Amino acid sequence: MNNDSPRPILLWLVAIGFFMQTLDTTIVNTALPAMAKSLGESPLRMQSVIVAYSLTMAMLIPASGWIADRFGTRRVYFSAIVLFAIGSLLCAFSQSLPQLVASRVVQGLGGALLLPVGRLAVLRAFPREKFLAAMSFVAIPGMIGPLLGPTLGGWLVVVASWHWIFLINVPVALVGCIATMKHMPVGRGHGATRFDLNGYLLLAFGMVAISLSLDGLSDLGLRQATVLVLLIFGLASLVAYWLRAARQPNPLFSPRLFSIPTVSIGLLGNLFARIGSSCMPFLIPLLLQVCLAYSPLQAGLMMLPVAAAGMFSKQLATRLVRRAGYRMVLVVNTALVGVAMASFALMSPEQPLWLRIVQLACFGAVNSLQFTVMNTITLKDLDGGLASSGNSLLSMVQMLSISMGVAAASAVLAAFTDVFSSAAGVLQTLYAFHATFATMGLITIASAWIFWQLSPDIEPTAGPHEAAEAS
């Protein structure tokens, strides 16, 4: 292949990798109760399967650019697909929850490199004026993955077993490996700068410690003192990283990013708003199956209104921002996301099906709009040398928020399960879910104060929303 003549096949190759990554992020959710039954675990204690994958991705994203520069995009992309396939096979043959969690870590190591390295290959292969169109094409499978994931996962559990949600990755990975060797540019000759290993270790330890402290409240059986120590050490590690980064010539993420108001507010808003909403794809299928007696396939189908309404609402983002401005849209919509989440506290077996579908669609619409506008406000003022660093930091924050959101929601659910211990059977669990939805909704509403700090004078037409979605 002539590396100077980009071909559409490269876009298809990167799009398939993105599809594998996003599909696997959502396909597991509807299969968790079946996994729990097979492994002899409680379905309410399976959050570590999701936390391990998303946390591993968050940890590796900061190093992805340096790894690609050091070893070449073709070699790294090929290795990422192989790692993803090996992790999928290990997941399928896991005989216990610890084995499954360890296998998800291996899978996450591969998944973390697929999009960043693929995006880097597209950036180098296509001229600047064609990059946005190229990445918009790549982003389409990323939207289809979450749309198909819950339903496909539920269907595979019903017609076969939960093991097949991982086994289906293997033939796709095989095709990807062959295509990578034929069509992915070598990507060498871009001299890698010195990697800030000490800074990376501080950042990675901080993320792991904070996530484990939250997960330990519900799943790992850690004592409160241990949880507190982990949380303090994690926060101290993150603070130490940013203090160190200010003195480094080539830090992983430049502290100058936080001198741009839209970037700093957008990143913090992304983190705290997503901590609330990121737990919903985990909580909703569990509620439907554990408390409302839905089959995995039925639970997966009930997630379709969320995805469909979300794809529709993306078209409204630019129009709303131009009319009301970034600050007003984000403040009001963040509150609406929180209210929509808290409304699931009203879900019961007696609720009409049509009302349940409307409720899911409303949440999907405001949640998708939230992601689109949050991403755009974060990236719109980045240019030059800060663009790549800011984009990688946003990707890391997104994956970290999924890990923290699921861990926090599981801890809250476990606490409320104990609170309602006097209730009988399914009612105890249903009440605990209701209280969890209300609590996580309030956390999301509180994050609206972060977006209130945006200037009301931000130019509403700046920054294409398509670019943020592609990123």
Coordinates of C-alpha atoms in Angstrom, one line a residue:
M1 CA 0.0 0.0 0.0
N2 CA 1.2 3.5 -0.8
N3 CA 1.1 5.3 2.5
D4 CA 0.9 8.7 0.7
S5 CA -2.4 7.7 -1.0
P6 CA -5.1 7.1 1.6
R7 CA -7.8 4.6 0.6
P8 CA -11.3 4.2 2.0
I9 CA -10.4 0.7 3.2
L10 CA -8.4 2.3 6.0
L11 CA -11.6 4.0 7.2
W12 CA -13.5 0.7 7.2
L13 CA -10.7 -0.9 9.1
V14 CA -10.7 1.8 11.8
A15 CA -14.5 1.8 11.9
I16 CA -14.6 -1.9 12.5
G17 CA -12.2 -1.5 15.4
F18 CA -14.3 1.3 16.9
F19 CA -17.4 -0.9 16.4
M20 CA -15.8 -3.8 18.3
Q21 CA -14.8 -1.4 21.2
T22 CA -18.2 0.3 21.6
L23 CA -20.2 -2.9 21.1
D24 CA -18.3 -4.7 23.8
T25 CA -18.9 -1.7 26.2
T26 CA -22.7 -2.3 26.0
I27 CA -23.2 -5.9 25.0
V28 CA -22.3 -7.2 28.5
N29 CA -24.9 -5.3 30.4
T30 CA -27.9 -7.4 29.6
A31 CA -26.0 -10.6 30.1
L32 CA -24.8 -9.9 33.7
P33 CA -27.7 -11.8 35.4
A34 CA -27.0 -14.9 33.2
M35 CA -23.3 -14.6 34.0
A36 CA -24.0 -14.3 37.7
K37 CA -26.1 -17.4 37.7
S38 CA -23.5 -19.4 35.7
L39 CA -20.7 -18.3 38.0
G40 CA -22.7 -18.6 41.3
E41 CA -22.7 -14.9 42.0
S42 CA -25.3 -12.3 42.9
P43 CA -26.4 -10.3 39.8
L44 CA -26.1 -7.2 42.0
R45 CA -22.4 -7.9 42.5
M46 CA -21.3 -8.1 38.9
Q47 CA -20.3 -4.5 38.4
S48 CA -16.6 -5.4 38.5
V49 CA -17.0 -6.9 35.0
I50 CA -17.7 -3.5 33.6
V51 CA -15.4 -1.5 35.9
A52 CA -12.4 -3.7 35.0
Y53 CA -12.9 -3.1 31.3
S54 CA -13.5 0.7 31.4
L55 CA -10.8 1.4 34.0
T56 CA -8.2 -0.5 32.0
M57 CA -9.1 1.5 29.0
A58 CA -8.9 4.8 30.9
M59 CA -5.4 3.8 32.2
L60 CA -4.0 2.9 28.8
I61 CA -5.4 5.8 26.8
P62 CA -2.8 8.4 28.0
A63 CA 0.0 6.1 26.7
S64 CA -1.6 5.2 23.4
G65 CA -0.1 8.0 21.3
W66 CA 3.4 7.4 22.6
I67 CA 3.1 3.6 22.0
A68 CA 1.9 4.2 18.4
D69 CA 4.8 6.6 17.8
R70 CA 7.3 4.3 19.3
F71 CA 6.3 1.0 17.7
G72 CA 4.3 2.1 14.6
T73 CA 0.6 2.3 14.0
R74 CA 0.4 -1.0 12.1
R75 CA 2.2 -3.1 14.7
V76 CA 0.3 -1.5 17.6
Y77 CA -3.1 -1.8 15.9
F78 CA -2.5 -5.4 15.0
S79 CA -1.4 -6.1 18.6
A80 CA -4.5 -4.4 19.9
I81 CA -6.8 -6.6 17.9
V82 CA -4.9 -9.7 19.0
L83 CA -5.1 -8.7 22.6
F84 CA -8.8 -7.9 22.3
A85 CA -9.4 -11.4 20.7
I86 CA -7.3 -13.2 23.4
G87 CA -9.2 -11.3 26.1
S88 CA -12.5 -12.3 24.5
L89 CA -11.5 -16.0 24.5
L90 CA -10.4 -15.8 28.1
C91 CA -13.7 -14.2 29.1
A92 CA -15.7 -16.9 27.3
F93 CA -13.8 -19.7 29.1
S94 CA -13.8 -18.1 32.6
Q95 CA -15.0 -20.3 35.4
S96 CA -15.3 -17.7 38.2
L97 CA -15.8 -14.0 38.6
P98 CA -12.2 -13.2 39.4
Q99 CA -11.1 -15.0 36.2
L100 CA -13.7 -13.1 34.2
V101 CA -12.6 -9.8 35.7
A102 CA -8.9 -10.6 34.9
S103 CA -9.9 -11.5 31.3
R104 CA -11.8 -8.2 30.9
V105 CA -8.6 -6.4 31.9
V106 CA -6.8 -8.2 29.0
Q107 CA -9.7 -7.3 26.7
G108 CA -9.5 -3.7 27.9
L109 CA -5.8 -3.5 27.1
G110 CA -6.6 -4.2 23.4
G111 CA -9.8 -2.1 23.3
A112 CA -8.0 1.0 24.7
L113 CA -5.7 1.1 21.7
L114 CA -8.2 0.5 18.9
L115 CA -9.7 4.0 18.5
P116 CA -6.8 6.3 19.5
V117 CA -4.3 4.4 17.3
G118 CA -6.8 4.1 14.4
R119 CA -7.6 7.8 14.7
L120 CA -3.9 8.6 14.6
A121 CA -3.5 6.5 11.4
V122 CA -6.4 8.4 9.7
L123 CA -5.0 11.7 10.8
R124 CA -1.7 10.9 9.2
A125 CA -3.2 9.4 6.1
F126 CA -5.8 12.0 5.2
P127 CA -5.2 15.8 4.6
R128 CA -6.5 18.2 7.2
E129 CA -9.5 19.3 5.1
K130 CA -10.7 15.7 4.8
F131 CA -10.0 14.6 8.3
L132 CA -13.4 15.7 9.8
A133 CA -15.3 13.8 7.1
A134 CA -13.1 10.8 7.5
M135 CA -13.6 10.7 11.3
S136 CA -17.4 11.3 10.9
F137 CA -17.5 8.1 8.8
V138 CA -15.5 6.2 11.4
A139 CA -17.9 7.5 14.2
I140 CA -21.0 5.9 12.6
P141 CA -20.2 2.3 13.8
G142 CA -19.5 3.8 17.2
M143 CA -23.1 4.9 17.3
I144 CA -24.4 1.6 16.0
G145 CA -22.5 -0.4 18.6
P146 CA -24.4 0.9 21.6
L147 CA -27.7 0.5 19.6
L148 CA -27.1 -3.2 18.8
G149 CA -25.2 -4.1 22.0
P150 CA -27.9 -4.7 24.6
T151 CA -30.3 -6.4 22.2
L152 CA -27.6 -8.6 20.6
G153 CA -26.3 -9.5 24.1
G154 CA -29.8 -10.5 25.3
W155 CA -30.5 -12.5 22.1
L156 CA -27.2 -14.4 22.4
V157 CA -27.9 -15.3 26.0
V158 CA -31.4 -16.6 25.1
V159 CA -30.5 -18.6 22.0
A160 CA -27.1 -19.8 23.1
S161 CA -25.3 -18.7 26.3
W162 CA -23.5 -15.6 27.6
H163 CA -20.2 -17.0 26.4
W164 CA -21.1 -16.1 22.9
I165 CA -21.1 -12.4 23.5
F166 CA -17.3 -12.8 23.7
L167 CA -16.8 -15.5 21.1
I168 CA -18.4 -13.5 18.3
N169 CA -15.4 -11.1 18.6
V170 CA -12.9 -13.7 17.5
P171 CA -13.9 -14.0 13.7
V172 CA -14.3 -10.3 13.5
A173 CA -10.8 -9.9 15.0
L174 CA -9.3 -12.4 12.6
V175 CA -10.6 -10.4 9.6
G176 CA -9.3 -7.2 11.3
C177 CA -5.8 -8.7 11.7
I178 CA -5.6 -9.7 8.0
A179 CA -6.9 -6.3 6.9
T180 CA -4.5 -4.5 9.2
M181 CA -1.5 -6.2 7.7
K182 CA -2.7 -5.4 4.2
H183 CA -4.1 -1.9 4.5
M184 CA -2.8 -0.2 7.7
P185 CA 0.2 2.2 7.1
V186 CA 3.3 1.2 8.9
G187 CA 3.3 4.5 10.8
R188 CA 7.0 4.6 11.7
G189 CA 9.3 7.6 11.4
H190 CA 7.4 9.8 13.8
G191 CA 9.9 10.2 16.5
A192 CA 8.4 9.5 19.9
T193 CA 9.2 12.0 22.6
R194 CA 10.4 10.9 25.9
F195 CA 7.6 9.2 27.8
D196 CA 6.8 10.6 31.2
L197 CA 6.7 7.2 33.0
N198 CA 6.7 8.6 36.5
G199 CA 3.8 10.9 35.7
Y200 CA 1.9 8.0 34.0
L201 CA 2.3 5.8 37.1
L202 CA 1.0 8.6 39.4
L203 CA -2.0 9.1 37.1
A204 CA -2.7 5.4 36.7
F205 CA -2.4 4.7 40.4
G206 CA -4.8 7.6 41.2
M207 CA -7.5 6.3 38.8
V208 CA -7.2 2.7 40.1
A209 CA -7.2 3.7 43.7
I210 CA -10.3 5.9 43.5
S211 CA -12.2 3.3 41.4
L212 CA -11.2 0.5 43.8
S213 CA -12.3 2.6 46.8
L214 CA -15.7 3.0 45.3
D215 CA -16.0 -0.6 44.2
G216 CA -14.8 -1.8 47.5
L217 CA -17.8 -0.3 49.2
S218 CA -20.1 -2.8 47.5
D219 CA -18.1 -5.7 46.0
L220 CA -14.6 -6.3 47.2
G221 CA -15.5 -6.5 50.9
L222 CA -13.0 -3.9 51.9
R223 CA -13.3 -2.4 55.4
Q224 CA -14.2 1.2 55.6
A225 CA -10.8 2.2 56.8
T226 CA -9.2 0.6 53.8
V227 CA -11.6 2.3 51.4
L228 CA -10.8 5.7 53.0
V229 CA -7.1 5.1 52.7
L230 CA -7.4 4.1 49.0
L231 CA -9.5 7.2 48.3
I232 CA -7.0 9.5 50.0
F233 CA -4.0 7.9 48.3
G234 CA -5.8 8.1 44.9
L235 CA -6.6 11.8 45.3
A236 CA -3.1 12.6 46.5
S237 CA -1.6 10.7 43.5
L238 CA -3.7 12.8 41.1
V239 CA -2.8 16.0 42.8
A240 CA 0.9 15.0 42.7
Y241 CA 0.6 14.3 39.0
W242 CA -0.7 17.7 38.2
L243 CA 1.9 19.5 40.4
R244 CA 4.6 17.4 38.7
A245 CA 3.2 18.1 35.2
A246 CA 3.6 21.8 35.7
R247 CA 7.4 21.3 35.9
Q248 CA 7.8 18.8 33.0
P249 CA 8.7 19.8 29.5
N250 CA 6.6 17.0 27.9
P251 CA 3.9 15.9 30.4
L252 CA 1.2 13.4 29.4
F253 CA -1.4 16.2 29.6
S254 CA -0.3 19.8 29.6
P255 CA -1.5 21.9 32.6
R256 CA -2.1 24.6 30.1
L257 CA -5.3 22.8 29.1
F258 CA -6.9 24.1 32.3
S259 CA -6.0 27.7 31.5
I260 CA -8.7 27.5 28.8
P261 CA -12.1 28.0 30.6
T262 CA -14.2 25.9 28.2
V263 CA -11.7 23.0 28.4
S264 CA -11.5 23.0 32.2
I265 CA -15.2 23.4 32.8
G266 CA -16.0 20.9 30.0
L267 CA -13.6 18.2 31.4
L268 CA -14.9 18.6 35.0
G269 CA -18.5 18.7 33.8
N270 CA -17.9 15.6 31.7
L271 CA -16.5 13.7 34.7
F272 CA -19.2 14.5 37.2
A273 CA -22.2 14.5 34.9
R274 CA -21.1 11.1 33.4
I275 CA -20.6 9.6 36.9
G276 CA -24.4 9.8 37.2
S277 CA -25.6 8.9 33.7
S278 CA -22.9 6.3 32.9
C279 CA -24.4 3.9 35.5
M280 CA -27.8 3.8 33.6
P281 CA -26.8 1.2 31.0
F282 CA -25.7 -1.0 33.9
L283 CA -28.7 -0.4 36.2
I284 CA -31.6 -0.5 33.8
P285 CA -31.1 -4.0 32.4
L286 CA -30.5 -5.3 36.0
L287 CA -33.8 -3.7 37.2
L288 CA -35.8 -5.1 34.3
Q289 CA -34.4 -8.6 34.8
V290 CA -34.1 -8.9 38.6
C291 CA -37.2 -7.0 39.7
L292 CA -39.6 -7.0 36.7
A293 CA -38.9 -10.6 35.4
Y294 CA -37.8 -9.6 31.9
S295 CA -35.8 -12.1 29.9
P296 CA -32.3 -10.9 28.7
L297 CA -33.7 -10.4 25.2
Q298 CA -36.7 -8.4 26.4
A299 CA -34.3 -6.3 28.5
G300 CA -32.1 -5.7 25.5
L301 CA -35.0 -4.7 23.4
M302 CA -36.2 -2.2 26.0
M303 CA -32.8 -0.4 25.5
L304 CA -33.6 0.3 21.9
P305 CA -35.8 3.4 22.7
V306 CA -32.9 4.9 24.6
A307 CA -30.5 4.5 21.6
A308 CA -33.0 5.5 19.0
A309 CA -34.1 8.6 20.8
G310 CA -30.4 9.5 21.4
M311 CA -29.6 9.3 17.7
F312 CA -32.5 11.6 16.9
S313 CA -31.7 14.2 19.6
K314 CA -28.1 14.6 18.2
Q315 CA -29.6 16.4 15.2
L316 CA -31.0 19.0 17.6
A317 CA -27.8 19.9 19.3
T318 CA -26.5 22.6 16.9
R319 CA -30.0 24.3 16.6
L320 CA -30.4 24.4 20.4
V321 CA -27.0 25.8 21.1
R322 CA -27.4 28.5 18.5
R323 CA -30.7 29.6 20.0
A324 CA -29.9 29.4 23.7
G325 CA -26.1 29.2 24.0
Y326 CA -23.8 26.6 25.5
R327 CA -24.3 27.5 29.1
M328 CA -28.1 27.5 29.1
V329 CA -28.4 24.3 27.2
L330 CA -25.9 22.5 29.4
V331 CA -27.3 23.7 32.7
V332 CA -31.0 23.0 31.8
N333 CA -30.2 19.7 30.0
T334 CA -28.0 18.4 32.9
A335 CA -30.9 19.0 35.2
L336 CA -33.3 17.2 32.8
V337 CA -30.9 14.2 32.6
G338 CA -30.9 14.0 36.5
V339 CA -34.7 14.3 36.6
A340 CA -35.1 11.6 33.9
M341 CA -32.8 9.3 35.9
A342 CA -34.6 9.9 39.1
S343 CA -37.9 9.2 37.4
F344 CA -36.9 5.5 37.2
A345 CA -37.6 5.5 41.0
L346 CA -41.3 5.3 39.9
M347 CA -40.9 2.2 37.7
S348 CA -42.9 -0.7 39.0
P349 CA -44.4 -4.0 37.7
E350 CA -47.8 -2.2 37.4
Q351 CA -46.4 0.5 35.1
P352 CA -47.9 0.4 31.5
L353 CA -45.5 -0.7 28.8
W354 CA -46.1 2.4 26.7
L355 CA -45.2 4.7 29.6
R356 CA -42.0 2.7 30.3
I357 CA -40.9 3.1 26.7
V358 CA -41.6 6.8 26.8
Q359 CA -39.6 7.1 30.0
L360 CA -36.6 5.3 28.4
A361 CA -36.8 7.4 25.2
C362 CA -36.9 10.6 27.2
F363 CA -33.8 9.6 29.1
G364 CA -32.0 8.6 25.9
A365 CA -32.8 11.9 24.2
V366 CA -31.6 14.2 26.9
N367 CA -28.6 12.0 27.7
S368 CA -27.4 11.9 24.2
L369 CA -27.8 15.6 23.8
Q370 CA -25.8 16.1 26.9
F371 CA -22.9 14.0 25.6
T372 CA -22.8 15.9 22.3
V373 CA -22.8 19.4 23.7
M374 CA -20.4 18.5 26.6
N375 CA -17.9 17.0 24.1
T376 CA -18.2 20.0 21.8
I377 CA -17.7 22.7 24.5
T378 CA -14.6 20.8 25.7
L379 CA -12.9 20.6 22.3
K380 CA -14.1 23.7 20.5
D381 CA -11.3 26.0 21.7
L382 CA -8.4 23.6 21.3
D383 CA -5.9 24.0 18.5
G384 CA -2.3 23.5 17.7
G385 CA -0.3 21.3 20.1
L386 CA -3.0 21.2 22.7
A387 CA -5.6 19.5 20.4
S388 CA -4.2 16.0 20.7
S389 CA -3.5 16.2 24.4
G390 CA -7.0 17.6 25.2
N391 CA -8.7 15.0 23.0
S392 CA -6.8 12.2 24.8
L393 CA -7.6 13.6 28.2
L394 CA -11.3 13.8 27.3
S395 CA -11.3 10.2 26.2
M396 CA -9.6 9.2 29.4
V397 CA -12.2 11.1 31.5
Q398 CA -15.0 9.5 29.6
M399 CA -13.8 6.0 30.4
L400 CA -12.9 6.8 34.0
S401 CA -16.4 8.2 34.6
I402 CA -17.9 4.9 33.4
S403 CA -15.8 3.0 35.8
M404 CA -16.5 5.4 38.7
G405 CA -20.2 5.7 37.8
V406 CA -20.8 1.9 37.8
A407 CA -18.8 1.5 41.0
A408 CA -20.6 4.3 42.8
A409 CA -24.0 3.1 41.7
S410 CA -23.2 -0.4 42.9
A411 CA -22.1 1.0 46.3
V412 CA -25.3 3.0 46.6
L413 CA -27.4 0.0 45.6
A414 CA -25.7 -2.2 48.1
A415 CA -26.2 0.4 50.9
F416 CA -29.9 0.8 50.1
T417 CA -30.3 -3.0 49.9
D418 CA -29.3 -3.1 53.6
V419 CA -31.5 -0.1 54.4
F420 CA -34.6 -1.9 53.0
S421 CA -33.7 -5.3 54.6
S422 CA -37.1 -5.4 56.4
A423 CA -38.9 -5.6 53.0
A424 CA -39.6 -9.1 51.6
G425 CA -37.8 -10.6 48.6
V426 CA -38.1 -8.7 45.4
L427 CA -39.6 -5.7 47.1
Q428 CA -36.3 -5.1 49.0
T429 CA -34.4 -5.1 45.8
L430 CA -37.0 -2.9 44.0
Y431 CA -36.9 -0.3 46.7
A432 CA -33.1 -0.3 46.7
F433 CA -33.1 0.3 42.9
H434 CA -35.7 3.1 43.3
A435 CA -33.5 4.9 45.9
T436 CA -30.4 4.3 43.8
F437 CA -31.9 5.9 40.7
A438 CA -33.0 8.9 42.8
T439 CA -29.6 9.3 44.4
M440 CA -27.6 9.1 41.1
G441 CA -30.1 11.5 39.5
L442 CA -29.4 14.0 42.3
I443 CA -25.7 13.6 41.7
T444 CA -26.2 14.5 38.0
I445 CA -28.4 17.5 38.8
A446 CA -25.7 18.8 41.2
S447 CA -23.1 18.8 38.3
A448 CA -25.2 21.5 36.5
W449 CA -23.5 24.0 38.8
I450 CA -20.2 23.2 37.0
F451 CA -21.7 24.2 33.6
W452 CA -23.1 27.4 35.2
Q453 CA -19.5 28.6 35.4
L454 CA -19.4 28.9 31.6
S455 CA -19.5 32.4 30.2
P456 CA -22.9 33.2 28.7
D457 CA -21.1 35.0 25.8
I458 CA -19.5 31.9 24.3
E459 CA -20.0 32.1 20.5
P460 CA -22.8 29.5 19.9
T461 CA -21.9 28.8 16.3
A462 CA -18.2 27.9 17.0
G463 CA -17.1 24.3 17.1
P464 CA -18.8 21.6 14.9
H465 CA -20.7 19.0 16.9
E466 CA -19.8 16.4 14.3
A467 CA -16.2 16.8 15.3
A468 CA -16.9 16.2 19.0
E469 CA -18.9 13.1 18.2
A470 CA -16.1 11.8 15.9
S471 CA -13.7 12.3 18.8

